[in-house]
PDB file of C-alpha atoms in Angstrom:
ATOM      1  CA  MET A   1      60.034  30.382  19.774  1.00 55.00           C
ATOM      2  CA  ARG A   2      63.588  31.625  19.530  1.00 75.00           C
ATOM      3  CA  SER A   3      64.385  35.151  18.434  1.00 85.00           C
ATOM      4  CA  ASP A   4      66.690  33.850  15.676  1.00 89.00           C
ATOM      5  CA  THR A   5      63.748  31.967  14.165  1.00 92.00           C
ATOM      6  CA  ILE A   6      61.711  35.159  14.133  1.00 95.00           C
ATOM      7  CA  PHE A   7      64.630  37.088  12.702  1.00 95.00           C
ATOM      8  CA  SER A   8      65.104  34.569   9.883  1.00 95.00           C
ATOM      9  CA  SER A   9      61.448  34.995   8.950  1.00 96.00           C
ATOM     10  CA  MET A  10      61.841  38.758   9.050  1.00 97.00           C
ATOM     11  CA  GLU A  11      64.947  38.599   6.843  1.00 96.00           C
ATOM     12  CA  ASN A  12      62.963  36.644   4.249  1.00 96.00           C
ATOM     13  CA  LEU A  13      60.647  39.672   3.989  1.00 97.00           C
ATOM     14  CA  LYS A  14      63.447  42.176   3.559  1.00 97.00           C
ATOM     15  CA  ASN A  15      62.660  45.086   1.229  1.00 98.00           C
ATOM     16  CA  GLU A  16      65.609  47.304   0.429  1.00 97.00           C
ATOM     17  CA  ASP A  17      63.588  50.211  -0.964  1.00 98.00           C
ATOM     18  CA  ALA A  18      61.266  50.282   2.039  1.00 98.00           C
ATOM     19  CA  ALA A  19      64.245  49.944   4.385  1.00 98.00           C
ATOM     20  CA  ILE A  20      65.887  53.058   2.933  1.00 98.00           C
ATOM     21  CA  LYS A  21      62.700  55.089   3.377  1.00 98.00           C
ATOM     22  CA  MET A  22      62.117  53.813   6.918  1.00 98.00           C
ATOM     23  CA  SER A  23      65.671  54.604   7.939  1.00 98.00           C
ATOM     24  CA  ALA A  24      65.466  58.092   6.428  1.00 98.00           C
ATOM     25  CA  TYR A  25      62.243  58.750   8.346  1.00 97.00           C
ATOM     26  CA  MET A  26      64.146  57.968  11.548  1.00 97.00           C
ATOM     27  CA  ARG A  27      66.966  60.299  10.490  1.00 97.00           C
ATOM     28  CA  ASN A  28      69.145  57.306   9.583  1.00 97.00           C
ATOM     29  CA  GLN A  29      69.760  56.473  13.215  1.00 96.00           C
ATOM     30  CA  PHE A  30      68.723  52.829  12.831  1.00 98.00           C
ATOM     31  CA  SER A  31      69.022  50.045  10.295  1.00 98.00           C
ATOM     32  CA  PHE A  32      65.789  48.627   8.875  1.00 98.00           C
ATOM     33  CA  LEU A  33      64.840  45.478   7.034  1.00 98.00           C
ATOM     34  CA  GLY A  34      61.944  47.222   5.344  1.00 98.00           C
ATOM     35  CA  VAL A  35      59.269  44.916   6.779  1.00 98.00           C
ATOM     36  CA  ARG A  36      55.811  46.485   7.019  1.00 97.00           C
ATOM     37  CA  PRO A  37      53.821  46.308  10.286  1.00 97.00           C
ATOM     38  CA  PRO A  38      51.193  43.796   9.040  1.00 97.00           C
ATOM     39  CA  GLU A  39      53.951  41.476   7.817  1.00 97.00           C
ATOM     40  CA  ARG A  40      55.873  41.881  11.061  1.00 97.00           C
ATOM     41  CA  LYS A  41      52.850  41.040  13.186  1.00 95.00           C
ATOM     42  CA  SER A  42      52.017  38.048  11.005  1.00 96.00           C
ATOM     43  CA  VAL A  43      55.511  36.630  11.575  1.00 96.00           C
ATOM     44  CA  CYS A  44      54.949  36.878  15.332  1.00 95.00           C
ATOM     45  CA  LYS A  45      51.433  35.398  15.506  1.00 95.00           C
ATOM     46  CA  GLU A  46      52.611  32.117  16.969  1.00 93.00           C
ATOM     47  CA  ILE A  47      54.740  33.582  19.737  1.00 93.00           C
ATOM     48  CA  PHE A  48      51.877  35.922  20.618  1.00 95.00           C
ATOM     49  CA  ARG A  49      49.531  32.932  20.779  1.00 94.00           C
ATOM     50  CA  VAL A  50      51.898  30.950  22.998  1.00 93.00           C
ATOM     51  CA  GLY A  51      52.481  33.920  25.290  1.00 93.00           C
ATOM     52  CA  LYS A  52      48.768  34.505  25.829  1.00 95.00           C
ATOM     53  CA  LYS A  53      48.167  30.795  26.392  1.00 95.00           C
ATOM     54  CA  ASN A  54      50.954  30.510  28.980  1.00 94.00           C
ATOM     55  CA  LYS A  55      50.203  33.949  30.494  1.00 95.00           C
ATOM     56  CA  THR A  56      53.948  34.444  30.870  1.00 94.00           C
ATOM     57  CA  ILE A  57      56.225  37.151  29.480  1.00 96.00           C
ATOM     58  CA  ASP A  58      59.245  35.691  27.672  1.00 96.00           C
ATOM     59  CA  TRP A  59      61.792  38.311  28.689  1.00 97.00           C
ATOM     60  CA  GLU A  60      64.713  36.353  27.238  1.00 96.00           C
ATOM     61  CA  PHE A  61      63.059  36.471  23.823  1.00 96.00           C
ATOM     62  CA  LEU A  62      62.320  40.185  24.213  1.00 97.00           C
ATOM     63  CA  ASP A  63      65.867  41.021  25.307  1.00 97.00           C
ATOM     64  CA  ASP A  64      67.285  39.136  22.324  1.00 96.00           C
ATOM     65  CA  CYS A  65      64.983  41.022  19.958  1.00 97.00           C
ATOM     66  CA  TRP A  66      65.912  44.326  21.555  1.00 98.00           C
ATOM     67  CA  GLU A  67      69.621  43.704  21.045  1.00 97.00           C
ATOM     68  CA  ASN A  68      69.167  43.022  17.329  1.00 97.00           C
ATOM     69  CA  LYS A  69      70.535  45.805  15.129  1.00 96.00           C
ATOM     70  CA  TYR A  70      67.396  46.077  13.006  1.00 98.00           C
ATOM     71  CA  ARG A  71      64.725  48.463  14.240  1.00 98.00           C
ATOM     72  CA  GLU A  72      61.808  46.183  13.386  1.00 98.00           C
ATOM     73  CA  MET A  73      63.059  43.781  16.039  1.00 98.00           C
ATOM     74  CA  GLN A  74      62.538  46.476  18.666  1.00 98.00           C
ATOM     75  CA  TYR A  75      59.050  47.002  17.230  1.00 98.00           C
ATOM     76  CA  ILE A  76      58.397  43.304  17.817  1.00 98.00           C
ATOM     77  CA  VAL A  77      59.123  43.916  21.506  1.00 98.00           C
ATOM     78  CA  LEU A  78      56.514  46.691  21.533  1.00 98.00           C
ATOM     79  CA  ASP A  79      54.017  44.477  19.679  1.00 98.00           C
ATOM     80  CA  TYR A  80      54.575  41.632  22.130  1.00 98.00           C
ATOM     81  CA  LEU A  81      54.237  43.795  25.237  1.00 98.00           C
ATOM     82  CA  SER A  82      51.071  45.349  23.858  1.00 98.00           C
ATOM     83  CA  VAL A  83      49.554  41.922  23.184  1.00 97.00           C
ATOM     84  CA  MET A  84      50.603  40.738  26.655  1.00 98.00           C
ATOM     85  CA  GLN A  85      49.575  43.968  28.421  1.00 98.00           C
ATOM     86  CA  LYS A  86      47.156  42.351  30.884  1.00 97.00           C
ATOM     87  CA  PHE A  87      49.917  40.053  32.156  1.00 98.00           C
ATOM     88  CA  LEU A  88      52.330  42.901  32.919  1.00 98.00           C
ATOM     89  CA  THR A  89      52.735  44.077  36.515  1.00 98.00           C
ATOM     90  CA  TYR A  90      54.508  46.818  38.402  1.00 98.00           C
ATOM     91  CA  ASP A  91      57.395  44.400  39.019  1.00 98.00           C
ATOM     92  CA  ASP A  92      58.028  44.290  35.274  1.00 98.00           C
ATOM     93  CA  VAL A  93      58.682  48.031  35.025  1.00 98.00           C
ATOM     94  CA  PRO A  94      62.452  47.767  35.694  1.00 98.00           C
ATOM     95  CA  LYS A  95      62.713  45.398  32.712  1.00 98.00           C
ATOM     96  CA  ILE A  96      60.694  47.793  30.577  1.00 98.00           C
ATOM     97  CA  LYS A  97      62.844  50.697  31.745  1.00 98.00           C
ATOM     98  CA  HIS A  98      65.845  49.005  30.139  1.00 98.00           C
ATOM     99  CA  TYR A  99      64.071  49.401  26.797  1.00 98.00           C
ATOM    100  CA  VAL A 100      63.238  53.018  27.628  1.00 98.00           C
ATOM    101  CA  LYS A 101      66.899  53.757  28.367  1.00 98.00           C
ATOM    102  CA  THR A 102      68.441  52.076  25.326  1.00 98.00           C
ATOM    103  CA  LYS A 103      68.157  52.594  21.563  1.00 97.00           C
ATOM    104  CA  GLN A 104      66.169  55.713  22.346  1.00 98.00           C
ATOM    105  CA  TRP A 105      64.073  57.603  19.844  1.00 98.00           C
ATOM    106  CA  TRP A 106      60.491  58.817  19.761  1.00 98.00           C
ATOM    107  CA  ASP A 107      59.153  55.692  18.055  1.00 98.00           C
ATOM    108  CA  THR A 108      59.988  53.284  20.867  1.00 98.00           C
ATOM    109  CA  ILE A 109      59.375  55.801  23.646  1.00 98.00           C
ATOM    110  CA  ASP A 110      55.907  56.519  22.298  1.00 97.00           C
ATOM    111  CA  GLY A 111      55.200  52.805  22.142  1.00 97.00           C
ATOM    112  CA  LEU A 112      56.363  52.185  25.679  1.00 98.00           C
ATOM    113  CA  ASP A 113      54.469  55.102  27.261  1.00 97.00           C
ATOM    114  CA  ARG A 114      51.091  53.410  26.793  1.00 96.00           C
ATOM    115  CA  ILE A 115      52.475  50.091  28.029  1.00 98.00           C
ATOM    116  CA  VAL A 116      53.759  51.629  31.264  1.00 98.00           C
ATOM    117  CA  GLY A 117      50.688  53.827  31.536  1.00 98.00           C
ATOM    118  CA  ASP A 118      48.294  50.907  31.256  1.00 98.00           C
ATOM    119  CA  ILE A 119      50.039  49.178  34.143  1.00 98.00           C
ATOM    120  CA  GLY A 120      49.170  52.321  36.107  1.00 97.00           C
ATOM    121  CA  ILE A 121      45.475  51.779  35.456  1.00 97.00           C
ATOM    122  CA  VAL A 122      45.569  48.658  37.626  1.00 97.00           C
ATOM    123  CA  ASP A 123      48.396  49.637  39.998  1.00 98.00           C
ATOM    124  CA  ASP A 124      48.509  53.202  41.326  1.00 96.00           C
ATOM    125  CA  ARG A 125      52.143  52.834  42.379  1.00 98.00           C
ATOM    126  CA  ILE A 126      52.877  53.901  38.810  1.00 98.00           C
ATOM    127  CA  ASP A 127      51.658  57.412  39.735  1.00 98.00           C
ATOM    128  CA  ALA A 128      54.510  58.026  42.167  1.00 98.00           C
ATOM    129  CA  LEU A 129      56.992  56.419  39.808  1.00 98.00           C
ATOM    130  CA  MET A 130      55.946  58.636  36.906  1.00 98.00           C
ATOM    131  CA  LEU A 131      56.275  61.684  39.126  1.00 98.00           C
ATOM    132  CA  THR A 132      59.844  60.587  39.857  1.00 98.00           C
ATOM    133  CA  TRP A 133      60.521  59.887  36.187  1.00 98.00           C
ATOM    134  CA  SER A 134      59.205  63.356  35.310  1.00 98.00           C
ATOM    135  CA  ARG A 135      62.279  64.792  37.065  1.00 98.00           C
ATOM    136  CA  ASP A 136      64.807  62.392  35.532  1.00 98.00           C
ATOM    137  CA  GLU A 137      67.913  63.806  33.856  1.00 98.00           C
ATOM    138  CA  ASP A 138      67.117  61.707  30.762  1.00 98.00           C
ATOM    139  CA  PHE A 139      64.563  63.655  28.738  1.00 98.00           C
ATOM    140  CA  TRP A 140      63.256  60.467  27.105  1.00 98.00           C
ATOM    141  CA  ILE A 141      62.306  59.166  30.547  1.00 98.00           C
ATOM    142  CA  ARG A 142      60.583  62.478  31.209  1.00 98.00           C
ATOM    143  CA  ARG A 143      58.774  62.329  27.865  1.00 98.00           C
ATOM    144  CA  LEU A 144      57.346  58.929  28.733  1.00 98.00           C
ATOM    145  CA  ALA A 145      56.166  60.228  32.107  1.00 98.00           C
ATOM    146  CA  ILE A 146      54.455  63.218  30.484  1.00 98.00           C
ATOM    147  CA  ASP A 147      52.574  61.080  27.971  1.00 98.00           C
ATOM    148  CA  HIS A 148      51.932  57.904  29.964  1.00 98.00           C
ATOM    149  CA  GLN A 149      48.252  58.811  30.453  1.00 98.00           C
ATOM    150  CA  LEU A 150      47.473  59.330  26.764  1.00 98.00           C
ATOM    151  CA  SER A 151      44.039  57.973  25.759  1.00 96.00           C
ATOM    152  CA  ARG A 152      42.885  57.478  29.347  1.00 97.00           C
ATOM    153  CA  LYS A 153      40.159  60.056  28.742  1.00 96.00           C
ATOM    154  CA  GLU A 154      37.971  60.408  31.863  1.00 96.00           C
ATOM    155  CA  ARG A 155      40.337  58.158  33.810  1.00 97.00           C
ATOM    156  CA  THR A 156      43.146  60.710  33.494  1.00 98.00           C
ATOM    157  CA  ASN A 157      44.621  61.765  36.827  1.00 98.00           C
ATOM    158  CA  LYS A 158      44.659  65.477  36.070  1.00 98.00           C
ATOM    159  CA  GLU A 159      46.418  66.402  39.313  1.00 98.00           C
ATOM    160  CA  LEU A 160      49.251  64.052  38.418  1.00 98.00           C
ATOM    161  CA  LEU A 161      49.308  65.359  34.854  1.00 98.00           C
ATOM    162  CA  GLU A 162      49.646  68.903  36.135  1.00 98.00           C
ATOM    163  CA  GLU A 163      52.498  68.034  38.498  1.00 98.00           C
ATOM    164  CA  ILE A 164      54.387  66.173  35.792  1.00 98.00           C
ATOM    165  CA  ILE A 165      54.009  68.998  33.287  1.00 98.00           C
ATOM    166  CA  LEU A 166      55.067  71.613  35.836  1.00 98.00           C
ATOM    167  CA  ASN A 167      58.234  69.605  36.441  1.00 98.00           C
ATOM    168  CA  ASN A 168      59.072  70.086  32.759  1.00 98.00           C
ATOM    169  CA  LEU A 169      58.148  73.689  32.040  1.00 98.00           C
ATOM    170  CA  GLY A 170      61.044  75.831  30.903  1.00 96.00           C
ATOM    171  CA  SER A 171      62.650  73.071  28.857  1.00 97.00           C
ATOM    172  CA  ASN A 172      64.240  73.850  25.509  1.00 97.00           C
ATOM    173  CA  GLU A 173      63.962  70.236  24.415  1.00 98.00           C
ATOM    174  CA  PHE A 174      61.631  69.825  21.419  1.00 98.00           C
ATOM    175  CA  PHE A 175      60.521  66.327  22.411  1.00 98.00           C
ATOM    176  CA  ILE A 176      59.554  67.506  25.897  1.00 98.00           C
ATOM    177  CA  ASN A 177      57.598  70.516  24.710  1.00 98.00           C
ATOM    178  CA  LYS A 178      55.870  68.436  22.049  1.00 98.00           C
ATOM    179  CA  ALA A 179      54.941  65.815  24.663  1.00 98.00           C
ATOM    180  CA  ILE A 180      53.465  68.470  26.948  1.00 98.00           C
ATOM    181  CA  GLY A 181      51.330  69.721  24.082  1.00 98.00           C
ATOM    182  CA  TRP A 182      50.205  66.215  23.134  1.00 98.00           C
ATOM    183  CA  SER A 183      49.222  65.321  26.684  1.00 98.00           C
ATOM    184  CA  LEU A 184      47.145  68.491  26.988  1.00 98.00           C
ATOM    185  CA  ARG A 185      45.612  68.116  23.534  1.00 98.00           C
ATOM    186  CA  ASP A 186      44.620  64.522  24.264  1.00 98.00           C
ATOM    187  CA  TYR A 187      42.992  65.380  27.576  1.00 98.00           C
ATOM    188  CA  SER A 188      41.239  68.395  26.056  1.00 98.00           C
ATOM    189  CA  LYS A 189      39.053  65.976  24.102  1.00 98.00           C
ATOM    190  CA  VAL A 190      37.228  65.112  27.335  1.00 98.00           C
ATOM    191  CA  ASN A 191      38.007  68.091  29.569  1.00 98.00           C
ATOM    192  CA  PRO A 192      38.618  71.213  27.464  1.00 98.00           C
ATOM    193  CA  HIS A 193      37.725  73.498  30.360  1.00 98.00           C
ATOM    194  CA  TRP A 194      40.532  72.126  32.537  1.00 98.00           C
ATOM    195  CA  VAL A 195      43.074  72.282  29.719  1.00 98.00           C
ATOM    196  CA  GLY A 196      42.044  75.803  28.764  1.00 98.00           C
ATOM    197  CA  ASN A 197      42.460  76.957  32.343  1.00 98.00           C
ATOM    198  CA  PHE A 198      45.817  75.186  32.607  1.00 98.00           C
ATOM    199  CA  ILE A 199      47.176  76.930  29.528  1.00 98.00           C
ATOM    200  CA  LYS A 200      45.832  80.293  30.676  1.00 98.00           C
ATOM    201  CA  LYS A 201      47.393  79.839  34.118  1.00 98.00           C
ATOM    202  CA  TYR A 202      50.837  78.752  32.933  1.00 98.00           C
ATOM    203  CA  GLN A 203      51.106  80.320  29.462  1.00 97.00           C
ATOM    204  CA  ASP A 204      53.941  82.646  30.467  1.00 97.00           C
ATOM    205  CA  GLU A 205      56.039  79.627  31.433  1.00 97.00           C
ATOM    206  CA  MET A 206      54.997  77.358  28.560  1.00 98.00           C
ATOM    207  CA  ASN A 207      56.814  76.914  25.276  1.00 98.00           C
ATOM    208  CA  SER A 208      54.839  78.144  22.264  1.00 98.00           C
ATOM    209  CA  LEU A 209      54.929  74.640  20.779  1.00 98.00           C
ATOM    210  CA  SER A 210      53.226  73.214  23.875  1.00 98.00           C
ATOM    211  CA  ILE A 211      50.567  75.912  23.773  1.00 98.00           C
ATOM    212  CA  ARG A 212      49.930  75.411  20.072  1.00 98.00           C
ATOM    213  CA  GLU A 213      49.628  71.632  20.369  1.00 98.00           C
ATOM    214  CA  GLY A 214      47.627  71.773  23.591  1.00 98.00           C
ATOM    215  CA  SER A 215      45.150  74.313  22.178  1.00 98.00           C
ATOM    216  CA  LYS A 216      44.397  72.442  18.967  1.00 96.00           C
ATOM    217  CA  TYR A 217      40.923  71.249  20.018  1.00 96.00           C
ATOM    218  CA  LEU A 218      39.956  74.113  22.300  1.00 96.00           C
TER     219      LEU A 218
END
C-alpha cells in the first residue's frame, strides 16, 4: 500500500478542533490532522496485515510517511515498527536512527526507545551501541539510550543502566534529567533496593528532578 493512499484516508478523517489541541500539546512544533489513535490504526490495518504476512519491513513506505508534514504520519511509522517488532534486526538500527535524528520531540523519541530496546532483548550488540549513544552530542539520542530498557523489569541490565546514567549526570537538559528519573522509577518497580542505593550513592551529582522521579515508588 502506498503512503499517499494512507494519507488520503487520514485526510478524510481530519478534525480541525482536535488538530489545534494536538498541535498545542506539542507546543505548536508540528502540524496535525486531528486523527485519533484508534482511527489512525484502523486506517493502517491492511498494511500491518500485509507486513506481518510478508515478514518484511517496507522502509520506502515508512520513509514516505516520515517525510509527510503531518505528525500523525510519523506516528504511523511508530505503529508500524511496533507491529513489526519481531522482524526488526540490529541491521535495521541505522534506518531507525534516521527517525531518531529528524523531526525530534519527546513523542517520537519515546516511541522509538522501546523499539530499539526490544531489538536489544534478542541482540546484545545493542548494549554497546546504547552506551555509545549515551555519550552522543544530540541529547535526544542520549534520552533514547537512557530509556531504551523501560519495561524490561527483571531483564534490565542494571550495570548498563548505571553506566548510561553516569554518562549523563550533570546535565541541565530537562529531557535528560526526566529520562534518568523515569528509567530509575521504572526499574524500582522490580528492584527498589538497587535504585535506592543508586540514588543514595549519586545524589550529590543528580538533578533534583531525576531524584524526585526516580524515588516515586521507593
